[in-house]
Structure formats: C-alpha cells, structure tokens
Amino acid sequence: MADGALANVKHIVLVLSGKGGVGKSTVTTELALSLVEQGKRVGVLDVDLTGPSVPRMFGVDGAQVHQASTGWVPVYTDETKRLGIMSIGFLLQNKDDAVVWRGPKKNAMIRQFLQDVAWGDLDYLLIDTPPGTSDEHISVAEYLKEYNPDGAVIVTTPQAVSLADVRKELNFCRKVKIPILGVVENMSGFVCPHCAECSDIFSKGGGEAMATEFNVDFLGRVPIDPGLTTLIEADGGSFVDRFTQSALYPIFKKITAKVVANCGDEVIES
Amino acid sequence: MASDKPEDAPEHCPGTESELAGKADSCAGCPNQAICASTPKVVDPAIPLINERMANVKHKILVLSGKGGVGKSTFTTNLSFALSLDESVQVGVMDVDVCGPSLPRMTGLDGEQIHQSNTGWSPVYVSDNVAVMSVGFMLQNPDDAVIWRGPKKNGIIKQFLKDVDWGELDYLVVDTPPGTSDEHLSVVQYLKESGIDGAVIITTPQEMSLQDVRKEINFCRKVKIPIIGVVENMSGFVCPKCTKESAIFAPSTGGAKKMAEEMKVPFLGAIPLDPRIGKSCDYGESFLDQYPDSPAHAAYMRVIDQIKAYVA
C-alpha cells in the first residue's frame, strides 16, 4: 500500500555511512544534480537534524518553507521545480541555533518530514542521513518500510577507521532489510594542483575491498577535489549551475548511471 | 530548545524537572500544570554513584564538534597520549560514540575486552597511565552495528560513568559523536554536579563545518559548559613532493580563527593535514611518538599546552 506524501515517488534512495564527515551530504548533492541533468525530477530530504548541511550545499540556505493544503512545500532550487529540498535547516529561526533534541523528538520530526511534505511527482527521493545507526536511521527504516525503498548508497573514505564504522552500517542495512545499491569511496586520493603528485591522504582502496567483501556493488572512487569547497560556497551563481563544469561531474555521471541501473530504472545516455 | 520543556509549554516554562514545575507563575494555564505539580521529583540514584567515582578525577575535558569527521577521536587520542607523557599523570579516555566507537582502534586496543571486578568494570590500559573505555570493547564482532535508540545509549553512558573503576585520574578525556543529541545531553546531565572543566571544540576550515560548530558552541553555552577553545584541524596540506601548500577544505568564510573571534571563544590553533596522522590512527600507533618532526606535531603540542594551562 502506497498512500500519502510519498505515493508518487518512483524511487527512494538513502545515503548512509556509519562514519561522520565522509561526504554523505556532498555525495547526495552530486547524485541529485547528476539525476537532474538526466532529466529526472528529484527531491532531497535531509534528516540530519543536528547538523543539516543540505540547504547550504544547494545554495538555498535561509529559504523559508511554506504550507500548502497538500502539506509543506519543499524549497525548489529554481523555477523549473525539478529539484526540491526539505531540511530542518529551513525551519530554524537562527541558523546558529543548536537543535538539542533527544530521540523521541527527532523521530517525530522525521515522521513529519516523510508524511507531511508535498513532494508531488518525483522520479527520485534522496534521503541524506547523519552518521551512525541510531534513532534517525531506525525511524527512517521503519517509516519507509511500506514504500519499499530501492536501497542505500553507502559512502566511505578509504581508511580503516572509517571502514570500521561503515561495515556496521552495511550490517544495519542487512538487519533492517534495506537493499544496498553500492559503495562510494570518497576522498580517495589527492592530486596536488602544483605538481600533480597524488597523495593518498586518507589511504586508498579500502572502500572497494570492503564492497567486494560484502558482495555489494562498488559504485566508484571519488578523489579529493580542493576546488569543491569553492564550487559549493563561492558567491554568485550556484553549485547547481557550476557542477556540470567541475572535474567531479564525469565521475558522478558514471556513479549515477550505476545507481539508476540498480534501481531498475533506465539510464539516459546524454 | 531545552530538553525538558514540553511542546505546548508556555514561554517561561521552568522545565518539567525543575522544583518549580507546575508551581511557577508561568505555569498557569499550561495543560501540563497538574501533572508537573503532582509528580514527585525523583533524584536519579545513579547520580550520587557517579559523583563518587568522579570525586577521584581531577579534570574532565570534553572533545566536541557539531560536525562529523573533523578529527575528534584523533584529537582525543593524541591529547591523551600527550598528557600521559609525564608518567606520573593518570589519563582516562571515555568514548561515548556508541554507534561509531573509533577509540579502540586508534589507541591500538582493537579486539580487547573489558573485565568486571568487584570494584566495577576495568577500563582497558594502553599503557601504565592511559586507560580507555568504549562500547567497541563490548561487541562480540567488531562489525556488529549498535542499533540503539536514545534511552539505551544514555544507559550505557551512565554505566560508563557509574560502573567503571577508573581509579585516581588526573584527566578524564571524553570523546563524543558529532551532533547535539542524546549522548551530549546525557554526559552533561550526569556530570553536572561533579563538573566539567571545559570543552575543546574541533572543526575543519570550511563553512560547511563551521556552521555546525557554531551550533555546538551555542549548545555549550546553553548547558553551561566552559569552552576551552576551538581547534582548526586539517588546516592545509603540504605536498610531500613539491612542499607547496594546498587548502583542501578551503576556509571560504575565514576559517575557524575568524569564527572563534566572531563567537568570542578562544582559538587554540590550527593543525595541518599529514597523511601519517590517519595512518597512525588506522594502525593504533601514537602519531606524536612516531613522527616528532612533522609540522603537525608542533601544532598539536602548541594546542595541548594551552589546554593543560587552562585546566591547571
């Protein structure tokens, strides 16, 4: 039975990691933008309540959420309305206010986000999560059960300390029966812009080895791009416009193609 | 937003845990007034036990960040090792990151188990004067996910404070997960009476981190934890081949130093990215011992000296 706000969402993809700071929000953003480039209608739901990064990623920090008769209206990145965002970041009076909530209140907010946002017709809903395997993750898994999410993209950095946490996340997915669409190894190698020497700052290859070990797809390796921060945070224009010019775009095109294929959707060659 | 004011409480609600709950002037008209006034205020029996254990701890330092992956656990490990260089100083390290306990691996104690004795749980000793406690030591299989909601996480944190026989400690360093949620509230609540010396807040230079860290600073102010200062981690990378510096996490809004000035908190220093730091963590080795010539080493020691001076 698929009723309610998510009834017209074709594919639901979670972006997870056991580890903090590996680039979940960044990968969610890059996936969303790649999907939009392919002509898909995309929604991004940010359930990281204490550290909501998604609004800033899309250059819509400070936007307000409106209510319509059908529910909360997501914040759209432009007039075409092909990319809608929802985050607690939009609901804070002052964006430096800490959201100091225990589990039950977080769960209630997540339920509202899943039930009360008027997403409309979407090809993909991407759900960005905080690190860990706690209230937010348990709640999302529970509330999404009836909608049969396509699965989870797992993000890691290559080093052992990250992999240790991400293996737990893979086991979490197995336990709550969320299919694993694949693993992205982020921050994998840094090419010095001065001399082109590649340094493995956070080691290399661990993500791929772990994907093989867990018998899940390896979606790709994303190097550290020092221009990424500037691309996201520069004044004028937006990441949305600049992303297709970035060095990471071809890499994400391939990753997105694999995710789309694993969701049983058609890959559009552009 | 305080944790014990209900959704429908009036503006000046004293809080459901307060002695004035239900009895203050501002309670008039609140739908919860009768409940608050009639519920007896029960003191958590664990608190006196926690106070007893903590009476043997001279200084308690929290390592916080709003943001994940900025290097809290790495910093905690290096801080603890540095504090313990004086062999007469006893250091306890408590890992309250229940879902992602990194400290066992970083301190080279992967696979160790904790033991029970008649005085409580024994923490695991890295060396004679550094002891670690983490959920990581309690897992059957290190890949097992700890899928716990808030109340269960709070329970283990309470046990870490109440049941672990730390002995006499000069420092208890507490590593936390990212965010401002159950774990943070619980640590603050349980240590309210015995007191926290202060918090060290870790960030990386880019605005994406700073925006979460400002929230963490406001959290500390709200729950009245003194802020020892902010550390900017991963601050620039020096290429091992050409030795030119690149900003991997560009400080597009002025970095942590500017944020610290704006938020009026001390800036303790910047630590550069050295790939050997991550490798040391992966192998459970002490970066400070292995690589004394690294610029990161000097940066660490400058920050740590300020922390020692603050708590002294």
Coordinates of C-alpha atoms in Angstrom, one line a residue:
Chain A
M1 CA 0.0 0.0 0.0
A2 CA 1.5 3.3 -1.0
D3 CA -0.5 6.2 0.1
G4 CA 0.3 9.7 1.3
A5 CA 3.0 12.1 0.6
L6 CA 5.4 9.5 -0.9
A7 CA 2.8 7.8 -3.1
N8 CA 4.1 9.5 -6.3
V9 CA 7.7 9.0 -5.7
K10 CA 9.1 6.3 -8.0
H11 CA 12.5 5.6 -6.4
I12 CA 13.6 6.2 -2.8
V13 CA 17.4 6.1 -2.2
L14 CA 19.0 6.6 1.2
V15 CA 22.6 7.9 1.5
L16 CA 24.2 6.3 4.5
S17 CA 27.5 5.9 6.3
G18 CA 28.4 4.7 9.7
K19 CA 31.1 7.4 9.8
G20 CA 30.8 11.2 10.0
G21 CA 32.5 13.6 7.6
V22 CA 32.9 11.2 4.7
G23 CA 30.8 13.2 2.3
K24 CA 27.3 11.9 2.6
S25 CA 25.7 15.3 2.0
T26 CA 28.2 16.1 -0.7
V27 CA 27.5 12.8 -2.5
T28 CA 23.8 13.2 -2.0
T29 CA 24.0 16.7 -3.7
E30 CA 26.2 15.4 -6.5
L31 CA 23.9 12.5 -7.2
A32 CA 20.9 14.8 -7.1
L33 CA 22.4 17.2 -9.6
S34 CA 23.5 14.4 -11.9
L35 CA 20.0 13.0 -11.9
V36 CA 18.5 16.4 -12.7
E37 CA 21.0 16.7 -15.5
Q38 CA 19.5 13.4 -16.9
G39 CA 16.1 15.0 -16.8
K40 CA 14.8 13.4 -13.6
R41 CA 12.6 15.1 -11.1
V42 CA 14.4 14.9 -7.8
G43 CA 13.6 15.5 -4.1
V44 CA 16.3 15.7 -1.4
L45 CA 15.2 15.1 2.2
D46 CA 17.8 16.0 4.9
V47 CA 17.2 14.0 8.1
D48 CA 20.3 15.2 9.8
L49 CA 18.6 17.3 12.4
T50 CA 21.5 18.4 14.4
G51 CA 23.9 19.1 11.5
P52 CA 21.8 19.9 8.4
S53 CA 24.2 20.6 5.6
V54 CA 21.9 20.2 2.6
P55 CA 20.5 23.7 2.3
R56 CA 23.9 25.3 2.0
M57 CA 25.0 22.6 -0.5
F58 CA 22.3 23.7 -2.8
G59 CA 22.7 27.4 -2.2
V60 CA 19.3 27.7 -0.6
D61 CA 20.4 28.5 2.9
G62 CA 18.0 30.8 4.6
A63 CA 15.0 29.9 2.4
Q64 CA 11.6 29.5 4.1
V65 CA 9.2 26.6 4.0
H66 CA 5.6 27.3 3.1
Q67 CA 2.5 25.4 3.9
A68 CA 0.0 24.4 1.2
S69 CA -3.2 22.5 1.5
T70 CA -1.3 19.4 0.4
G71 CA 1.4 19.8 3.0
W72 CA 4.8 21.5 3.4
V73 CA 6.1 22.8 0.1
P74 CA 9.8 21.8 -0.5
V75 CA 12.2 24.6 -1.3
Y76 CA 12.9 24.4 -5.1
T77 CA 16.3 25.4 -6.4
D78 CA 14.9 27.2 -9.4
E79 CA 11.7 27.9 -11.4
T80 CA 11.7 24.6 -13.2
K81 CA 11.0 22.9 -9.8
R82 CA 12.8 19.8 -10.8
L83 CA 14.9 19.8 -7.6
G84 CA 13.1 20.2 -4.3
I85 CA 14.7 20.2 -0.9
M86 CA 13.5 19.7 2.7
S87 CA 15.6 20.2 5.7
I88 CA 15.3 21.3 9.3
G89 CA 17.8 24.0 8.3
F90 CA 14.8 25.8 6.8
L91 CA 12.8 25.7 10.0
L92 CA 15.3 27.3 12.3
Q93 CA 14.8 30.8 13.5
N94 CA 18.5 31.5 13.6
K95 CA 20.7 29.1 11.8
D96 CA 23.3 29.0 14.6
D97 CA 20.7 27.7 17.0
A98 CA 21.6 24.2 18.2
V99 CA 18.8 21.6 17.8
V100 CA 19.2 19.9 21.1
W101 CA 16.7 17.1 20.8
R102 CA 16.6 13.6 22.3
G103 CA 15.5 10.6 20.2
P104 CA 11.7 10.9 20.5
K105 CA 11.5 14.4 19.3
K106 CA 13.9 13.6 16.4
N107 CA 11.7 10.7 15.5
A108 CA 8.6 12.9 15.4
M109 CA 10.2 15.4 13.1
I110 CA 11.4 12.7 10.7
R111 CA 7.8 11.2 10.6
Q112 CA 6.5 14.7 9.7
F113 CA 9.1 15.0 7.0
L114 CA 8.1 11.7 5.5
Q115 CA 4.4 12.2 5.8
D116 CA 3.7 15.9 5.5
V117 CA 5.9 17.2 2.7
A118 CA 4.1 17.7 -0.6
W119 CA 6.8 16.2 -2.8
G120 CA 4.4 15.7 -5.7
D121 CA 5.6 13.5 -8.6
L122 CA 9.2 12.6 -8.2
D123 CA 11.4 10.2 -10.0
Y124 CA 13.9 10.1 -7.1
L125 CA 13.8 11.0 -3.5
L126 CA 17.3 11.0 -2.0
I127 CA 17.4 10.9 1.8
D128 CA 20.6 12.3 3.4
T129 CA 21.3 11.0 6.9
P130 CA 23.5 11.8 9.8
P131 CA 26.3 9.3 10.7
G132 CA 25.5 6.3 12.9
T133 CA 22.9 3.7 13.4
S134 CA 20.5 5.3 15.8
D135 CA 17.2 7.0 16.2
E136 CA 17.1 8.7 12.8
H137 CA 18.1 5.5 10.9
I138 CA 15.8 3.2 12.8
S139 CA 12.9 5.7 12.3
V140 CA 13.6 6.2 8.6
A141 CA 13.9 2.4 8.0
E142 CA 10.6 1.8 9.9
Y143 CA 8.6 4.6 8.3
L144 CA 9.8 3.8 4.8
K145 CA 9.0 0.1 5.0
E146 CA 5.6 0.4 3.3
Y147 CA 7.2 2.4 0.4
N148 CA 9.8 -0.3 -0.5
P149 CA 12.9 2.0 -0.8
D150 CA 15.1 1.0 -3.6
G151 CA 18.1 0.9 -1.3
A152 CA 21.0 2.7 0.1
V153 CA 24.2 4.2 -1.3
I154 CA 26.9 3.8 1.3
V155 CA 29.6 6.4 1.4
T156 CA 33.0 5.9 3.0
T157 CA 36.6 7.2 2.9
P158 CA 39.3 4.7 2.3
Q159 CA 40.9 4.4 5.7
A160 CA 40.4 1.7 8.2
V161 CA 38.9 3.9 10.9
S162 CA 36.0 4.8 8.5
L163 CA 35.6 1.3 7.1
A164 CA 35.2 0.0 10.7
D165 CA 32.1 2.2 11.1
V166 CA 30.8 1.6 7.6
R167 CA 30.9 -2.1 8.0
K168 CA 28.5 -1.7 10.9
E169 CA 26.2 0.4 8.6
L170 CA 26.2 -2.4 6.0
N171 CA 25.2 -4.8 8.7
F172 CA 22.5 -2.4 9.8
C173 CA 21.1 -2.3 6.3
R174 CA 21.0 -6.1 6.2
K175 CA 19.3 -6.3 9.6
V176 CA 16.5 -3.8 8.6
K177 CA 16.4 -5.3 5.1
I178 CA 17.4 -2.2 3.1
P179 CA 19.0 -3.3 -0.2
I180 CA 22.5 -1.9 -0.8
L181 CA 22.8 -0.2 -4.1
G182 CA 26.5 0.1 -3.7
V183 CA 29.6 1.8 -2.0
V184 CA 31.2 5.1 -3.0
E185 CA 34.8 5.6 -1.9
N186 CA 35.1 9.3 -1.4
M187 CA 38.2 11.5 -0.7
S188 CA 40.2 8.8 -2.5
G189 CA 43.5 10.4 -3.3
F190 CA 44.5 14.0 -3.7
V191 CA 46.3 15.3 -6.8
C192 CA 48.5 18.3 -5.9
P193 CA 47.4 21.2 -8.0
H194 CA 51.0 22.5 -8.1
C195 CA 52.9 19.3 -9.2
A196 CA 50.2 16.7 -9.9
E197 CA 51.7 14.3 -7.4
C198 CA 48.9 12.1 -6.0
S199 CA 48.9 11.7 -2.2
D200 CA 46.6 9.2 -0.5
I201 CA 45.7 11.4 2.4
F202 CA 43.1 9.1 3.8
S203 CA 44.6 5.9 2.3
K204 CA 43.2 4.3 -0.8
G205 CA 41.2 1.3 -2.0
G206 CA 39.6 0.3 1.3
G207 CA 36.1 1.1 0.0
E208 CA 36.4 -1.2 -3.0
A209 CA 37.9 -4.0 -0.9
M210 CA 35.0 -3.7 1.6
A211 CA 32.4 -3.8 -1.2
T212 CA 33.9 -7.0 -2.6
E213 CA 34.0 -8.5 0.9
F214 CA 30.3 -7.7 1.5
N215 CA 29.4 -8.7 -2.1
V216 CA 27.9 -5.3 -3.0
D217 CA 28.5 -3.1 -6.0
F218 CA 31.4 -0.7 -5.9
L219 CA 30.0 2.4 -7.5
G220 CA 33.2 4.4 -7.9
R221 CA 36.1 6.2 -6.4
V222 CA 35.9 10.0 -6.0
P223 CA 39.2 11.9 -5.5
I224 CA 39.5 14.9 -3.2
D225 CA 38.9 18.0 -5.3
P226 CA 40.2 21.1 -3.5
G227 CA 38.0 23.2 -5.8
L228 CA 34.9 21.5 -4.5
T229 CA 34.5 23.7 -1.4
T230 CA 35.0 26.8 -3.5
L231 CA 32.5 25.5 -6.1
I232 CA 29.9 25.0 -3.4
E233 CA 30.5 28.1 -1.4
A234 CA 31.5 30.7 -4.0
D235 CA 29.4 33.8 -4.3
G236 CA 27.3 34.3 -7.4
G237 CA 25.6 31.6 -9.3
S238 CA 25.2 28.3 -7.6
F239 CA 26.8 24.8 -7.3
V240 CA 23.8 23.6 -9.3
D241 CA 25.0 25.6 -12.3
R242 CA 28.7 25.0 -11.8
F243 CA 28.6 21.3 -11.0
T244 CA 28.5 20.2 -14.7
Q245 CA 31.7 22.1 -15.3
S246 CA 33.5 20.5 -12.4
A247 CA 36.1 17.8 -12.6
L248 CA 33.9 15.5 -10.5
Y249 CA 30.9 15.6 -12.8
P250 CA 32.2 12.9 -15.2
I251 CA 32.9 10.7 -12.2
F252 CA 29.4 11.2 -10.8
K253 CA 27.8 10.6 -14.2
K254 CA 29.1 7.1 -14.0
I255 CA 28.2 6.6 -10.4
T256 CA 24.7 7.9 -11.0
A257 CA 24.3 5.6 -14.0
K258 CA 25.1 2.6 -11.8
V259 CA 22.7 3.8 -9.1
V260 CA 19.9 4.3 -11.7
A261 CA 20.6 0.9 -13.2
N262 CA 20.5 -0.7 -9.7
C263 CA 17.1 1.0 -9.1
G264 CA 15.8 -0.8 -12.2
D265 CA 15.5 2.5 -14.0
E266 CA 16.6 3.4 -17.5
V267 CA 19.9 5.1 -17.9
I268 CA 19.6 8.0 -20.3
E269 CA 22.7 8.5 -22.4
S270 CA 23.3 12.2 -22.7
Chain B
M1 CA 15.4 24.4 22.8
A2 CA 15.8 22.8 26.2
S3 CA 15.1 19.1 26.5
D4 CA 12.6 19.2 29.4
K5 CA 10.1 21.9 28.2
P6 CA 7.1 20.2 26.5
E7 CA 5.9 21.3 23.1
D8 CA 2.8 23.0 24.5
A9 CA 4.5 24.7 27.4
P10 CA 4.2 28.5 27.9
E11 CA 7.1 30.8 27.2
H12 CA 8.7 30.9 30.6
C13 CA 8.2 27.2 31.5
P14 CA 10.6 26.4 34.3
G15 CA 11.1 22.9 32.9
T16 CA 9.4 19.6 33.9
E17 CA 12.4 18.6 36.0
S18 CA 12.5 21.9 38.0
E19 CA 11.4 22.2 41.6
L20 CA 9.1 24.9 40.4
A21 CA 7.4 22.6 37.8
G22 CA 3.7 23.2 37.9
K23 CA 4.1 25.8 40.7
A24 CA 5.7 28.8 39.0
D25 CA 3.5 31.8 37.9
S26 CA 4.2 31.0 34.3
C27 CA 2.6 27.5 34.7
A28 CA -0.9 29.0 35.0
G29 CA -2.9 27.8 32.0
C30 CA -0.4 25.2 30.8
P31 CA -2.1 21.9 30.0
N32 CA 0.6 20.0 31.8
Q33 CA 0.4 22.0 35.0
A34 CA -1.4 19.4 37.1
I35 CA 1.0 16.7 36.1
C36 CA 4.0 18.7 36.8
A37 CA 2.8 19.9 40.2
S38 CA 1.9 16.4 41.3
T39 CA 4.9 14.4 40.0
P40 CA 7.4 13.9 42.8
K41 CA 10.9 15.0 41.8
V42 CA 12.9 11.8 41.9
V43 CA 16.7 12.1 42.1
D44 CA 18.3 9.7 39.7
P45 CA 20.0 7.2 42.1
A46 CA 22.9 6.9 39.7
I47 CA 24.0 10.5 40.2
P48 CA 25.5 10.1 43.7
L49 CA 27.3 7.0 42.5
I50 CA 28.7 8.9 39.5
N51 CA 29.7 11.7 41.8
E52 CA 31.6 9.3 44.0
R53 CA 33.6 7.9 41.0
M54 CA 34.2 11.3 39.7
A55 CA 35.5 12.6 43.0
N56 CA 38.7 10.8 42.1
V57 CA 39.0 12.6 38.8
K58 CA 40.8 15.9 38.9
H59 CA 40.0 17.3 35.5
K60 CA 37.3 16.4 32.9
I61 CA 37.6 17.6 29.3
L62 CA 35.0 17.0 26.6
V63 CA 36.0 16.9 23.0
L64 CA 33.1 18.1 20.9
S65 CA 32.2 19.2 17.4
G66 CA 28.9 19.7 15.7
K67 CA 30.4 18.2 12.6
G68 CA 31.4 14.6 11.9
G69 CA 34.7 13.5 10.6
V70 CA 36.7 16.6 11.7
G71 CA 39.1 14.6 13.9
K72 CA 37.5 14.5 17.4
S73 CA 38.7 10.9 18.1
T74 CA 42.0 11.6 16.5
F75 CA 42.5 14.7 18.7
T76 CA 41.3 12.8 21.8
T77 CA 43.8 10.1 21.2
N78 CA 46.7 12.5 20.6
L79 CA 45.7 14.7 23.5
S80 CA 45.5 11.7 25.8
F81 CA 48.9 10.4 24.7
A82 CA 50.5 13.8 25.1
L83 CA 49.0 14.3 28.6
S84 CA 50.4 10.9 29.6
L85 CA 54.0 11.7 28.5
D86 CA 54.5 12.6 32.2
E87 CA 54.4 9.1 33.6
S88 CA 53.1 10.4 36.9
V89 CA 49.9 11.6 35.2
Q90 CA 47.0 9.2 35.0
V91 CA 44.7 9.7 32.0
G92 CA 41.3 8.1 31.4
V93 CA 39.7 8.2 27.9
M94 CA 36.0 7.7 27.6
D95 CA 34.4 7.1 24.2
V96 CA 30.7 7.9 24.3
D97 CA 30.3 7.5 20.5
V98 CA 28.2 4.4 20.8
C99 CA 27.4 3.9 17.0
G100 CA 30.9 4.6 15.7
P101 CA 33.4 3.9 18.5
S102 CA 36.8 4.7 17.0
L103 CA 39.0 4.9 20.1
P104 CA 39.8 1.2 20.5
R105 CA 41.4 1.1 17.0
M106 CA 43.1 4.5 17.4
T107 CA 44.7 3.6 20.7
G108 CA 45.9 0.2 19.4
L109 CA 43.4 -1.7 21.6
D110 CA 41.3 -3.3 18.9
G111 CA 39.9 -6.7 20.0
E112 CA 40.4 -6.1 23.7
Q113 CA 37.6 -6.9 26.1
I114 CA 36.7 -5.2 29.4
H115 CA 36.7 -7.2 32.6
Q116 CA 34.5 -7.0 35.6
S117 CA 35.9 -6.9 39.1
N118 CA 34.3 -6.4 42.4
T119 CA 35.1 -2.7 42.2
G120 CA 33.4 -2.3 38.9
W121 CA 34.3 -2.5 35.2
S122 CA 38.0 -2.3 34.5
P123 CA 38.9 0.0 31.6
V124 CA 41.5 -1.2 29.1
Y125 CA 45.0 0.0 29.6
V126 CA 47.0 1.2 26.6
S127 CA 50.0 1.8 28.9
D128 CA 50.5 2.1 32.6
N129 CA 48.9 5.5 32.7
V130 CA 46.3 5.6 29.9
A131 CA 43.1 3.7 30.3
V132 CA 40.3 3.6 27.7
M133 CA 36.6 2.7 27.9
S134 CA 34.5 2.2 24.8
V135 CA 31.4 0.3 23.5
G136 CA 33.9 -1.0 21.0
F137 CA 35.3 -3.4 23.7
M138 CA 31.8 -4.8 24.3
L139 CA 31.0 -6.0 20.8
Q140 CA 31.1 -9.7 20.0
N141 CA 32.0 -8.9 16.5
P142 CA 33.5 -5.6 15.6
D143 CA 31.3 -5.3 12.5
D144 CA 28.1 -5.6 14.6
A145 CA 26.0 -2.5 14.3
V146 CA 25.0 -0.9 17.6
I147 CA 21.4 -0.1 16.6
W148 CA 20.2 1.7 19.8
R149 CA 17.8 4.4 20.3
G150 CA 18.5 7.3 22.7
P151 CA 17.4 5.8 26.0
K152 CA 19.7 2.8 25.6
K153 CA 22.6 5.0 24.6
N154 CA 22.0 7.1 27.7
G155 CA 22.0 3.9 29.8
I156 CA 25.5 2.8 28.6
I157 CA 26.9 6.3 29.2
K158 CA 25.5 6.3 32.7
Q159 CA 27.2 2.9 33.3
F160 CA 30.5 4.2 31.9
L161 CA 30.4 6.9 34.5
K162 CA 29.0 4.9 37.3
D163 CA 30.4 1.5 37.0
V164 CA 33.9 1.9 35.5
D165 CA 36.6 1.8 38.1
W166 CA 38.9 4.5 36.7
G167 CA 40.8 4.8 40.0
E168 CA 42.5 8.1 40.6
L169 CA 42.7 10.1 37.4
D170 CA 44.4 13.4 36.7
Y171 CA 42.4 13.8 33.4
L172 CA 39.3 12.2 32.0
V173 CA 39.0 13.0 28.3
V174 CA 35.6 12.3 26.8
D175 CA 35.3 11.7 23.1
T176 CA 31.8 12.4 21.7
P177 CA 29.9 11.6 18.5
P178 CA 29.0 14.6 16.2
G179 CA 25.8 16.5 16.9
T180 CA 23.9 17.8 19.9
S181 CA 21.7 15.0 20.9
D182 CA 21.2 12.2 23.5
E183 CA 24.9 11.5 24.1
H184 CA 25.8 15.1 24.7
L185 CA 22.8 15.9 26.9
S186 CA 23.4 12.8 28.9
V187 CA 27.1 13.4 29.5
V188 CA 26.3 17.0 30.6
Q189 CA 23.4 15.9 32.8
Y190 CA 25.3 13.1 34.6
L191 CA 28.4 15.2 35.1
K192 CA 26.5 18.4 36.2
E193 CA 27.2 18.0 39.9
S194 CA 30.8 16.8 39.6
G195 CA 31.6 19.4 37.0
I196 CA 33.2 19.6 33.6
D197 CA 36.4 21.7 33.3
G198 CA 35.7 22.5 29.7
A199 CA 35.2 21.6 26.1
V200 CA 37.6 21.6 23.3
I201 CA 35.7 22.1 20.0
I202 CA 37.2 20.6 16.8
T203 CA 36.4 21.8 13.3
T204 CA 37.8 21.9 9.8
P205 CA 38.2 25.2 8.0
Q206 CA 35.3 25.2 5.6
E207 CA 32.0 26.9 6.2
M208 CA 30.1 23.5 6.0
S209 CA 31.9 22.5 9.2
L210 CA 31.8 25.9 10.8
Q211 CA 28.1 26.1 10.5
D212 CA 27.6 23.0 12.7
V213 CA 30.3 24.1 15.1
R214 CA 28.6 27.4 15.8
K215 CA 25.6 25.3 16.9
E216 CA 27.9 23.3 19.2
I217 CA 29.3 26.5 20.7
N218 CA 25.7 27.6 21.4
F219 CA 24.9 24.2 22.9
C220 CA 27.8 24.6 25.3
R221 CA 26.6 28.0 26.3
K222 CA 23.1 26.7 26.8
V223 CA 24.2 23.9 29.1
K224 CA 26.9 26.0 30.7
I225 CA 30.0 24.1 29.7
P226 CA 33.0 26.4 29.7
I227 CA 34.7 26.4 26.3
I228 CA 38.4 25.9 26.4
G229 CA 38.7 26.8 22.8
V230 CA 38.4 25.8 19.1
V231 CA 40.9 23.8 17.2
E232 CA 41.1 24.0 13.4
N233 CA 42.0 20.6 12.1
M234 CA 43.0 19.5 8.6
S235 CA 44.2 23.1 8.1
G236 CA 46.1 22.9 4.8
F237 CA 48.0 20.1 3.2
V238 CA 51.7 20.2 2.4
C239 CA 52.5 18.1 -0.7
P240 CA 55.3 15.7 0.2
K241 CA 56.8 16.1 -3.3
C242 CA 56.9 19.8 -4.0
T243 CA 56.2 21.0 -0.4
K244 CA 53.7 23.6 -1.7
E245 CA 50.6 24.1 0.5
S246 CA 47.1 23.5 -0.7
A247 CA 43.8 24.2 1.1
I248 CA 41.8 21.0 0.7
F249 CA 39.0 22.3 2.9
A250 CA 39.1 25.9 1.8
P251 CA 38.3 28.4 4.6
S252 CA 35.9 30.2 2.4
T253 CA 34.4 32.2 5.2
G254 CA 37.7 32.9 7.1
G255 CA 38.2 29.6 8.8
A256 CA 38.0 28.7 12.4
K257 CA 40.0 31.7 13.7
K258 CA 37.5 34.2 12.3
M259 CA 34.6 32.1 13.6
A260 CA 36.2 31.9 17.0
E261 CA 36.6 35.7 17.0
E262 CA 33.0 36.2 16.0
M263 CA 31.7 33.8 18.6
K264 CA 34.1 35.2 21.2
V265 CA 35.7 31.9 22.1
P266 CA 39.5 31.3 22.3
F267 CA 41.2 29.9 19.1
L268 CA 43.7 27.3 20.2
G269 CA 45.4 26.8 16.9
A270 CA 45.5 25.1 13.5
I271 CA 46.7 21.6 12.8
P272 CA 47.8 20.8 9.2
L273 CA 46.8 17.6 7.3
D274 CA 49.5 15.0 7.4
P275 CA 48.6 11.6 5.8
R276 CA 50.6 10.0 8.5
I277 CA 48.1 11.0 11.2
G278 CA 45.4 9.0 9.5
K279 CA 47.7 6.0 9.0
S280 CA 48.8 6.2 12.7
C281 CA 45.1 6.0 13.7
D282 CA 44.5 3.1 11.4
Y283 CA 47.4 1.2 12.9
G284 CA 46.7 2.3 16.5
E285 CA 50.1 4.0 16.9
S286 CA 50.9 7.2 18.5
F287 CA 51.5 9.8 15.8
L288 CA 53.2 12.1 18.3
D289 CA 55.7 9.4 19.2
Q290 CA 56.3 8.2 15.6
Y291 CA 56.6 11.5 13.8
P292 CA 58.1 14.2 16.1
D293 CA 59.4 16.1 13.0
S294 CA 56.0 16.6 11.4
P295 CA 54.7 20.2 11.4
A296 CA 51.5 18.7 12.7
H297 CA 53.4 17.5 15.8
A298 CA 54.5 21.0 16.8
A299 CA 50.9 22.3 16.1
Y300 CA 49.4 19.6 18.3
M301 CA 51.8 20.4 21.2
R302 CA 51.0 24.1 21.0
V303 CA 47.3 23.4 21.3
I304 CA 47.7 20.8 24.0
D305 CA 49.9 23.1 26.1
Q306 CA 47.1 25.7 26.1
I307 CA 44.6 23.0 27.2
K308 CA 46.9 22.0 30.1
A309 CA 47.3 25.6 31.1
Y310 CA 43.6 26.2 31.0
V311 CA 42.6 23.3 33.3
A312 CA 45.5 23.7 35.7

